[in-house]
Short mmCIF file of C-alpha atoms and ligand atoms in Angstrom, two decimals:
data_model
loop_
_atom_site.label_atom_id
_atom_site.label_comp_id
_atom_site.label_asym_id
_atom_site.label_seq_id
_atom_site.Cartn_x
_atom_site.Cartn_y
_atom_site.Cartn_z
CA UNK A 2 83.64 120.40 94.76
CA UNK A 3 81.39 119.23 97.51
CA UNK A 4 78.16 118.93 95.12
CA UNK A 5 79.69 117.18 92.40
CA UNK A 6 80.72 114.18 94.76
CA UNK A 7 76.48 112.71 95.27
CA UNK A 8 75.86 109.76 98.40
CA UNK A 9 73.48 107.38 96.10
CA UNK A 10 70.42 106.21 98.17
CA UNK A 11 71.41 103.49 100.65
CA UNK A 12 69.67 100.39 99.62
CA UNK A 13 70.93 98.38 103.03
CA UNK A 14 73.01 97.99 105.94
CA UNK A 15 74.34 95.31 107.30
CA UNK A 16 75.70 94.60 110.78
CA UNK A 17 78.60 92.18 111.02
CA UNK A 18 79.41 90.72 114.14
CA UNK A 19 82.90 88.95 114.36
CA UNK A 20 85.22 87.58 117.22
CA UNK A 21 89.49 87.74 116.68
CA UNK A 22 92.14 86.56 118.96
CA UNK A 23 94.88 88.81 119.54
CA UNK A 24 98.13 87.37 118.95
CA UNK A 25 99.40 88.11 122.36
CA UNK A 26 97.63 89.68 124.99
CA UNK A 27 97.69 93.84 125.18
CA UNK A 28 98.01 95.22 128.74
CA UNK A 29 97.11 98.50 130.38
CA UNK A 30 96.53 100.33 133.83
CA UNK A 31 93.32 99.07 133.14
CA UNK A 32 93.23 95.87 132.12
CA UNK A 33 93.87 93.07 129.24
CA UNK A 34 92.71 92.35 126.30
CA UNK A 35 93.16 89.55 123.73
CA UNK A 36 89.53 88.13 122.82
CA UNK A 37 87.95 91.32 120.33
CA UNK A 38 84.33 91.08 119.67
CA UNK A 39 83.70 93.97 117.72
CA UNK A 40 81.46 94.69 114.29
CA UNK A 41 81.86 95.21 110.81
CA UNK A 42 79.10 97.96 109.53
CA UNK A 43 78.95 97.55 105.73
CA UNK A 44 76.06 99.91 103.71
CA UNK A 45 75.24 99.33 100.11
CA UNK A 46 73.90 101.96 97.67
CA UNK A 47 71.40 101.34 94.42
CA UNK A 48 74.65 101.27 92.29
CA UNK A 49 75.94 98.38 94.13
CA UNK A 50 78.52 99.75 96.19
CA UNK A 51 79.82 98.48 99.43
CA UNK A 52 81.58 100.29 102.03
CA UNK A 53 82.66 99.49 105.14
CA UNK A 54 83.16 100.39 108.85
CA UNK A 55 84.75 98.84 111.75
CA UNK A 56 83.52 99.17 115.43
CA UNK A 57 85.82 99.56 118.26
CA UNK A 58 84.20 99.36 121.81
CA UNK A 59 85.25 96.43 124.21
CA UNK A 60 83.51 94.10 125.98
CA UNK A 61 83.94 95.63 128.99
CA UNK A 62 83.97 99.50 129.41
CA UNK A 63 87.41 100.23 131.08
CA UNK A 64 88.44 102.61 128.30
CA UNK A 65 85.39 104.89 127.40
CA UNK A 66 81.47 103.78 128.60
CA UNK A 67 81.09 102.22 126.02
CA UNK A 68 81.09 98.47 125.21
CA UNK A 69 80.13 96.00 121.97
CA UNK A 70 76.60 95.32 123.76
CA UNK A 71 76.26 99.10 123.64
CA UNK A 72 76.99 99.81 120.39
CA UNK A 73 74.78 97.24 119.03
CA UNK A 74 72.13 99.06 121.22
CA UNK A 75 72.47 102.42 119.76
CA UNK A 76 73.54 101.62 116.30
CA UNK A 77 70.25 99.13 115.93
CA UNK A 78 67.61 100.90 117.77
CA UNK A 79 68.54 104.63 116.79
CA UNK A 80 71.23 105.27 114.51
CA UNK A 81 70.43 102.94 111.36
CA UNK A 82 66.73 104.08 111.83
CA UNK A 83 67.64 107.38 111.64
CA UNK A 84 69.48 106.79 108.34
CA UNK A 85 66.36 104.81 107.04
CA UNK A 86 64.45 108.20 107.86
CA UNK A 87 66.88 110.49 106.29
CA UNK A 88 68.48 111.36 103.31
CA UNK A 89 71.74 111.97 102.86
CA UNK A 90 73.71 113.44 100.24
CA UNK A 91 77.59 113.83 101.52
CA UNK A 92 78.71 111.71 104.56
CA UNK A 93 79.29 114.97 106.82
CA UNK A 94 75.69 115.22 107.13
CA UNK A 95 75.54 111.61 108.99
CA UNK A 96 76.83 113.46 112.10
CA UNK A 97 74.39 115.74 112.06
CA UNK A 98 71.89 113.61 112.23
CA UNK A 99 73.41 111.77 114.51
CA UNK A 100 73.51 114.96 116.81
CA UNK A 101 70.32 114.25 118.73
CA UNK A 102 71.93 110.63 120.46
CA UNK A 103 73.84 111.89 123.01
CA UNK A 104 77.73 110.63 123.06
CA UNK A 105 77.74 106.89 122.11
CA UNK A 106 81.05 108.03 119.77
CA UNK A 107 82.14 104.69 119.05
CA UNK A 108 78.64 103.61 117.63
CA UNK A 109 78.40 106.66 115.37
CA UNK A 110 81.89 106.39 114.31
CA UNK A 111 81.01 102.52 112.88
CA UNK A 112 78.06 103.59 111.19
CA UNK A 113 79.74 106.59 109.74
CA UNK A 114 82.60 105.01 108.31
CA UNK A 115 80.99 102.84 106.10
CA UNK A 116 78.83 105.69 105.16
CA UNK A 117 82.34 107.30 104.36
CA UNK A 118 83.70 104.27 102.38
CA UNK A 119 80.49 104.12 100.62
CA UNK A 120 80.93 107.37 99.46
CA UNK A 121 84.49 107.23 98.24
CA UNK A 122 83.60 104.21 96.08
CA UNK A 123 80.91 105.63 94.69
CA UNK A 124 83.00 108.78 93.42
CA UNK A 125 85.93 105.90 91.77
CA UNK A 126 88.24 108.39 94.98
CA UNK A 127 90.48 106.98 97.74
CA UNK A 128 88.94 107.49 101.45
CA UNK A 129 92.05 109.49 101.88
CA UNK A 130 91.03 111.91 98.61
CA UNK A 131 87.36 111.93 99.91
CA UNK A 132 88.42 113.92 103.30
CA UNK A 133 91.55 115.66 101.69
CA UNK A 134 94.25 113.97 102.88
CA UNK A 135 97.77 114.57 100.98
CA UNK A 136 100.21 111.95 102.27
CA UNK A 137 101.05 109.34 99.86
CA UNK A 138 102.95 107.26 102.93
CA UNK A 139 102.13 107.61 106.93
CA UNK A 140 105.12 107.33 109.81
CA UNK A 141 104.10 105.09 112.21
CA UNK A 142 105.14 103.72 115.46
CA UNK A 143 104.27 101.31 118.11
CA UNK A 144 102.18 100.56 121.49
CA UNK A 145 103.50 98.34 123.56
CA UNK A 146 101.56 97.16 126.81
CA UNK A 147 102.78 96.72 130.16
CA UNK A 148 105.01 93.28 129.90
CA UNK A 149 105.96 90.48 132.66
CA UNK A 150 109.56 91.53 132.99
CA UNK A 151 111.73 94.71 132.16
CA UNK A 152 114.01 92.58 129.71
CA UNK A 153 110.71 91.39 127.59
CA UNK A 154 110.29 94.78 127.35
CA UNK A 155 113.13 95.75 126.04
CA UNK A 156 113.60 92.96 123.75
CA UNK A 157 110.32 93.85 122.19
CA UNK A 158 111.42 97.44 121.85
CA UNK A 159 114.60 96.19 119.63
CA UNK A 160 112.15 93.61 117.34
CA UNK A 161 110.21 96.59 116.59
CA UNK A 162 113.13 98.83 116.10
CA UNK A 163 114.79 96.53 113.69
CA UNK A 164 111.23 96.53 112.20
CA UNK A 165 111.38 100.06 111.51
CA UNK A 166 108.94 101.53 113.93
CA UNK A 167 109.71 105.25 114.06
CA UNK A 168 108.54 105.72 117.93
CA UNK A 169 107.68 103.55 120.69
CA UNK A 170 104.93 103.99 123.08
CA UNK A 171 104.94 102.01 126.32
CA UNK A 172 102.04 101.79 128.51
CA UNK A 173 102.73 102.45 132.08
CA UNK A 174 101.18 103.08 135.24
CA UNK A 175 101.94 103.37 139.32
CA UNK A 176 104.50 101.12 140.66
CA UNK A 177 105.19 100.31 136.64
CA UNK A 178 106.46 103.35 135.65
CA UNK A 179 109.59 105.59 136.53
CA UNK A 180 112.07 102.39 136.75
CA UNK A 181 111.18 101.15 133.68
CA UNK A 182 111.00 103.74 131.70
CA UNK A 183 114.97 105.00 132.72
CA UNK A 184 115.71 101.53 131.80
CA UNK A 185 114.33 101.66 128.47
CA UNK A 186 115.68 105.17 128.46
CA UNK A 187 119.04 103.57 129.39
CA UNK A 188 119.06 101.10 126.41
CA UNK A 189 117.69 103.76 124.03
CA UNK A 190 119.35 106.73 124.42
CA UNK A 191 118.64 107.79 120.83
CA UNK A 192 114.87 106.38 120.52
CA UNK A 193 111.71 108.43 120.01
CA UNK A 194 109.67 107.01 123.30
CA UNK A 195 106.62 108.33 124.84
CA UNK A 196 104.03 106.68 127.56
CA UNK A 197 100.51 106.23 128.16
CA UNK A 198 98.67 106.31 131.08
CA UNK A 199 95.31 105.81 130.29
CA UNK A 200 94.65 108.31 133.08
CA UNK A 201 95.97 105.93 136.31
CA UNK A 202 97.38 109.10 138.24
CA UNK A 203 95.33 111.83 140.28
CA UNK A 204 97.21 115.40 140.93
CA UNK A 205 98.95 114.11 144.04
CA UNK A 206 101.42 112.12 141.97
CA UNK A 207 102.41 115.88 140.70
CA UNK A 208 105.67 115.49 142.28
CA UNK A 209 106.17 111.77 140.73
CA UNK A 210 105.43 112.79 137.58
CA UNK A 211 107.72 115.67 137.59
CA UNK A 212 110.45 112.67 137.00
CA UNK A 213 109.20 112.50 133.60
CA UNK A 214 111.27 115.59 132.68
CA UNK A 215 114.65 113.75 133.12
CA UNK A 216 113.60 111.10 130.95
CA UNK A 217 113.31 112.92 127.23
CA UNK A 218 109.55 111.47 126.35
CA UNK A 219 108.12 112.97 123.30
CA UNK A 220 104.73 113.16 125.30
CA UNK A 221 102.93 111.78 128.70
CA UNK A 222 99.43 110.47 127.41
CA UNK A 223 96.47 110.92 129.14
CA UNK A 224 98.01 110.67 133.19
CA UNK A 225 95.01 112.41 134.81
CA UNK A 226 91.17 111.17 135.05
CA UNK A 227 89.60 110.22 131.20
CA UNK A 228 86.83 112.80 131.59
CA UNK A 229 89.31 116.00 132.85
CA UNK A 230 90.64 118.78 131.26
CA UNK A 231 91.58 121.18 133.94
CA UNK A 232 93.89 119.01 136.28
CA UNK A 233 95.87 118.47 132.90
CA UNK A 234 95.99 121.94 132.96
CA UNK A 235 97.52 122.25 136.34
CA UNK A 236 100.09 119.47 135.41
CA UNK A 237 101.18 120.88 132.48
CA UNK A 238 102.27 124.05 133.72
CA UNK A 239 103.98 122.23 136.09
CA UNK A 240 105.77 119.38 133.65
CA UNK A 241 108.42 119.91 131.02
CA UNK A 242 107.12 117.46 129.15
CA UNK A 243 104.46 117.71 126.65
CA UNK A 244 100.89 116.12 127.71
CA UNK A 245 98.63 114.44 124.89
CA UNK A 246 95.35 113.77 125.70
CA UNK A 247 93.51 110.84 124.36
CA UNK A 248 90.09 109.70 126.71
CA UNK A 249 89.33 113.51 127.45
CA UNK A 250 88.73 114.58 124.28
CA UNK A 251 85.60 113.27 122.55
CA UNK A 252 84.95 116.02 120.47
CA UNK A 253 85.82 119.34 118.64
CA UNK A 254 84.71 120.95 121.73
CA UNK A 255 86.59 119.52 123.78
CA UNK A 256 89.56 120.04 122.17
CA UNK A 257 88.75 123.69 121.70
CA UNK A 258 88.64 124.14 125.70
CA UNK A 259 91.45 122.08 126.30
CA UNK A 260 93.36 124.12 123.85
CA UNK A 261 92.08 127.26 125.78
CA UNK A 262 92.82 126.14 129.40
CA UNK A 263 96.30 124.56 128.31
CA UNK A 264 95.31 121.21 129.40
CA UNK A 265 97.60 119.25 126.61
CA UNK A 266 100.32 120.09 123.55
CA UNK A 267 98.91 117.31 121.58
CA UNK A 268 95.99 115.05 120.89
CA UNK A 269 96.08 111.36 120.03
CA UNK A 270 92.62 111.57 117.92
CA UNK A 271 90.68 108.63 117.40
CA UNK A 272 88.00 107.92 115.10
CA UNK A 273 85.92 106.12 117.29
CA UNK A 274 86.10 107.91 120.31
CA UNK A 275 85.36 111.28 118.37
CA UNK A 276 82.44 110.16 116.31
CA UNK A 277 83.78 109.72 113.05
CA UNK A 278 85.76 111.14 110.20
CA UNK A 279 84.07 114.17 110.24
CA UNK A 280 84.64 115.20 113.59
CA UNK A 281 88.26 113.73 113.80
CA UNK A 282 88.46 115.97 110.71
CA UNK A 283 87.33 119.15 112.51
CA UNK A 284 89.49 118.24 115.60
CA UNK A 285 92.41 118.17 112.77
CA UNK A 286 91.54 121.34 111.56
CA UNK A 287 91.15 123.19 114.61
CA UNK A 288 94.50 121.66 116.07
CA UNK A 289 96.49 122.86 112.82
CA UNK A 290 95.07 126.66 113.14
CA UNK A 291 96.44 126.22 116.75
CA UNK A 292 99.60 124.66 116.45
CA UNK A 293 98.68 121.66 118.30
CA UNK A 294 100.09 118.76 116.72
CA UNK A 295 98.45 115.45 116.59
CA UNK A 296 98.57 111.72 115.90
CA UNK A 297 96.44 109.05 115.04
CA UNK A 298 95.65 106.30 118.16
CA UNK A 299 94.73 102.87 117.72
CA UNK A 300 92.13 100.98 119.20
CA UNK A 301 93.61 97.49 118.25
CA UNK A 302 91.94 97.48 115.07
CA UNK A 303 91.46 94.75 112.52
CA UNK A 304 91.84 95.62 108.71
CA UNK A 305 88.80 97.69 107.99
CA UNK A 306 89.65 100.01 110.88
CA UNK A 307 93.31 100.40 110.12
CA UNK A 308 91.92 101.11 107.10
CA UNK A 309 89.92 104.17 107.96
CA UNK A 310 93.03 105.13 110.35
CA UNK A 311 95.77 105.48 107.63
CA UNK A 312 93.11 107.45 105.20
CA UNK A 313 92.39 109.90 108.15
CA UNK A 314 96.38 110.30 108.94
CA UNK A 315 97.03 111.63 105.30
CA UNK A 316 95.90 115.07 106.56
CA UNK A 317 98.52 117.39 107.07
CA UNK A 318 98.58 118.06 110.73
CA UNK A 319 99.08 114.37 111.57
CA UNK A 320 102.64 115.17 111.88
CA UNK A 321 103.93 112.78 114.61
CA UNK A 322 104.03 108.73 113.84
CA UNK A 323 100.50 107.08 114.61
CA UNK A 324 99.71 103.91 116.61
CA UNK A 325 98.61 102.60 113.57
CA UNK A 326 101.23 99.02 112.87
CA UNK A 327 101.09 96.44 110.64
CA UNK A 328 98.26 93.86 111.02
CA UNK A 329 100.82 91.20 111.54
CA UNK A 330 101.55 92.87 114.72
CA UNK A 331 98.04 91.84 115.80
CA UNK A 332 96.62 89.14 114.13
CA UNK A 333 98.09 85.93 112.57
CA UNK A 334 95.36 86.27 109.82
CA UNK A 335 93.91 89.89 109.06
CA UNK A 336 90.07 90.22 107.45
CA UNK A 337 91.68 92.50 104.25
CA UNK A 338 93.63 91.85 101.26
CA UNK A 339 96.48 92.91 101.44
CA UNK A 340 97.24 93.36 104.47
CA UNK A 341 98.62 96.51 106.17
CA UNK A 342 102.73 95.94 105.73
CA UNK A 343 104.96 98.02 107.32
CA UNK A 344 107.95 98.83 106.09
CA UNK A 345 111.02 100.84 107.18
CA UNK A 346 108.46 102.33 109.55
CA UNK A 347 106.18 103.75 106.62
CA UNK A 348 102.09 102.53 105.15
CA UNK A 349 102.16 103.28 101.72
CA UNK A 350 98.85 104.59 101.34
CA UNK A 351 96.72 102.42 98.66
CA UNK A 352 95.34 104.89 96.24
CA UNK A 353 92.08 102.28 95.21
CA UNK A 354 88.66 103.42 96.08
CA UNK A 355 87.48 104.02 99.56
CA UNK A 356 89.18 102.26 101.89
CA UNK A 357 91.38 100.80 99.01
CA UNK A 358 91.75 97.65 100.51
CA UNK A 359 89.45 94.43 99.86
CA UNK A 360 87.63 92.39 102.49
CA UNK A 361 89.09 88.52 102.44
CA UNK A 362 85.39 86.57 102.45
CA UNK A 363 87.01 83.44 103.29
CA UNK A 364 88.63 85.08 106.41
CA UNK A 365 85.77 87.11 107.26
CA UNK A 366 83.38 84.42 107.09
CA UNK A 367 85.93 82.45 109.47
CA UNK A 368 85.40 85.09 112.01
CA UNK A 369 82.06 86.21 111.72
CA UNK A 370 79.23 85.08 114.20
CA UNK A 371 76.17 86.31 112.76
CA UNK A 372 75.01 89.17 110.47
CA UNK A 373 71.79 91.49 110.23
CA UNK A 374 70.49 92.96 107.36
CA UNK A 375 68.50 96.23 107.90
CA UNK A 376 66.77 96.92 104.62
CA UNK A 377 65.91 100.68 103.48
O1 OSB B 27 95.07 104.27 125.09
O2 OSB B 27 95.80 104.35 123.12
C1 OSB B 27 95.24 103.72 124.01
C2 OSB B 27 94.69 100.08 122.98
C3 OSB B 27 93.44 99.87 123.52
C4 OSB B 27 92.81 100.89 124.20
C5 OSB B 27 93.44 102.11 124.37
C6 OSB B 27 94.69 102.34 123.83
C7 OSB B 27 95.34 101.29 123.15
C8 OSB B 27 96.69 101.40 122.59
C9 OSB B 27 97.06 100.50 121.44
O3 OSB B 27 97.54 102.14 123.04
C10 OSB B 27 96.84 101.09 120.11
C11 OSB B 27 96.95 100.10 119.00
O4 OSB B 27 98.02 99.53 118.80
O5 OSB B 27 95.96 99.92 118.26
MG1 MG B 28 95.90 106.21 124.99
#
C-alpha cells in the first residue's frame, strides 16, 4: 500500500510566522499564557499542492526547552536544509532524516506535518486515512487552567458541561490543589475529572498526593519532574490512581521504559513534543500492544494544529476524550474554514484531503507577521 501512495518533489517551503491572542488567559503551575507566537510551516510539491503544519513551542520555555526563537533556529538552519538535500518518498522517512538533530521535537514535528498534509493531498486521502486512523468522530474534553476563585471554576466546569465536553481536566498545583479539587468533586459527583500537574510536586508530597485516591480522578498528569520516569514509578505503586505522563515522554523510547519500570497507566501524546506523526504513531502502536491507553494533549493550538490533532486521534488506541476543543474555546476568530465545532462533546472528522480543512487567507494574513520562502 505504502508504494502506491508517492511524496512528489517539494518545490518550496515556506515559514509562516503569526501572533494570536487567546481569548482568556490559560494558567498553569508554571505560568500564563495568552499572547501565541507560533508558525505555520506550509511545503508545496511540483503538482501544486499545499500542506500545512503548525508549530507549538512558547515564547518562553516553561513547558519543554524549547521556545518559538528555537524552533525557527533549528527548523531554518538544519531541518529545511536537510529536506533540500534529501529526497523523500513517504513522510515517515522525514524523521529519519531528522534523526541526526538531537531532540528539538517541536521543530521537527512543524516541519513534518506539513510534509504529512502534503502528502495526503497529493494521494486525493484524508490526513486521518494517510496514518490509518478509523474514527469517523473523536470524544473530547476540556483543560481548564488554574482560575481566580473556586466558584469561577466551577461555573466554567458547568458552561462546558452543558457544552458537551465529555471530561474535564483542571490544572492544579501546591497550595491549589486538594481543596479544590473535593469541591469540584463535591459539585460533580457524576463527572469524568482528571488533573494536571505539569510536574509541580517532588516525591516528598507522596503522602499529599495519596489524597488523590479519595477523590475518583480518571488520571494524575505528569505530578513528578518533566524529564523523570522512575519517581513516577515509585508513586504509582504507591497511588490508586492512575498516572499519565505527558513532559516525560518525548519519544517511543521513552514510553517503552516507562511502560517497563511502571512509571504511568497512560500517556497524553502530543505531536509536537514527540516529533511528529510518525513517532506519535509508533508511541500509539506500542501503547495498544501494551494495554496502555492514551489520549491526545493540546498545546493551545490554532486551526492547522487541531487539525493534525483530530487526524492523529482517529487511531484506535486513542480511547479516552482528548484535549482537543472547539476553536471557539480559544480564539474569537480561528485561521481555518470551518472551524473546529464541537458538538455534544464529539469532532466529526472532515473526510477532505489532508488536513481537510481550508486555511482562511483573509484571517491568516490578519495574523501573520512575516513569511520566508525557502526554495528547493
Ligand atoms: O500540560 O497539557 C498540558 C497547555 C499548554 C501547555 C501544556 C498543557 C496545556 C493544556 C491545554 O493542558 C491543552 C489545550 O487545551 O490545548
Ligand atoms: Mg499536561
Amino acid at each position: 500500500m505504502k508504494e502506491l501512495h508517492i511524496l512528489l518533489p517539494i518545490k518550496q517551503i515556506r515559514l509562516h510566522k503569526l501572533t494570536m491572542r487567546l481569548k482568556e488567559p490559560f494558567m498553569t503551575s508554571f505560568g500564563t499564557v495568552q499572547d501565541k507566537d507560533f508558525f505555520i510551516t506550509e511545503a508545496i510539491d511540483d503538482k501544486g499542492n499545499h500542506g500545512f503544519g503548525e508549530s507549538v513551542a512558547f515564547s518562553s520555555p516553561w513547558y519543554t526547552e524549547e521556545t518559538v526563537q528555537t524552533s525557527l533556529h533549528v527548523m531554518e538552519d538544519f531541518l529545511i536544509p536537510i529536506l533540500m538535500e534529501n529526497e523523500i518518498s513517504h513522510p515517515d522517512q522525514v524523521s529519519e532524516l531528522f534523526y541526526p538533530v538531537k531532540r528539538n521535537n517541536m521543530a521537527k514535528a512543524a516541519v513534518e506535518g506539513a510534509i504529512w498534509d502534503l502528502y495526503a493531498k497529493n494521494n486525493q486521502i484524508s490526513l486521518s486515512q494517510a496514518l490509518g486512523g478509523t474514527k469517523k468522530e473523536i470524544d473530547v474534553g476540556i483543560s481548564i487552567g488554574i482560575q481566580p476563585t473556586v466558584k469561577d471554576l466551577i461555573q466554567k466546569i458547568e458552561r462546558f458541561l452543558e457544552e458537551g465536553y465529555k471530561r474535564i481536566k483542571l490544572k492544579i498545583k501546591p497550595g491549589l490543589d486538594m481543596e479544590v479539587l473535593r469541591e469540584v468533586r463535591k459539585q460533580f459527583p457524576f463527572t469524568p475529572i482528571m488533573a494536571d500537574a505539569n510536574s509541580a510536586y517532588t516525591l516528598k508530597d507522596i503522602d499529599h498526593l495519596q489524597e488523590l485516591d479519595d477523590l475518583d480522578l480518571l488520571m494524575i498528569e505528569q505530578p513528578l519532574a518533566h524529564d523523570d520516569i522512575v519517581d513516577h514509578a515509585t508513586l504509582q505503586s504507591a497511588l490508586k490512581t492512575p498516572i499519565c505522563l505527558d513532559e516525560s515522554i518525548n519519544s517511543m523510547e521513552d514510553a517503552r521504559k516507562a511502560i517497563e519500570l511502571g512509571s504511568c497507566r497512560i500517556i497524553n501524546i502530543k505531536i509536537g513534543r514527540v516529533g511528529g506523526l510518525t513517532e506519535a504513531k509508533k508511541i500509539h502502536d506500542l501503547c495498544q500492544r501494551h494495554g496502555i491507553q492514551v489520549w491526545c494533549g493540546g498545546m493551545l493550538e490554532a486551526g492547522v494544529g487541531r487539525a493534525h490533532n483530530i487526524a492523529l486521534t482517529t487511531l484506535p488506541q486513542f480511547v479516552l476524550p482528548g484535549d482537543t476543543a472547539g476553536s471557539s474555546r480559544y480564539w474569537e476568530k480561528d485561521i481555518i474554514k470551518p472551524e473546529v465545532r464541537v458538538e455534544d462533546g464529539v469532532i466529526h472528522v472532515p473526510t477532505g484531503p489532508g488536513i481537510g480543512y481550508d486555511i482562511d487567507e483573509q484571517v491568516m494574513k490578519d495574523f501573520t507577521e512575516w513569511t520566508r520562502v525557502y526554495d528547493f
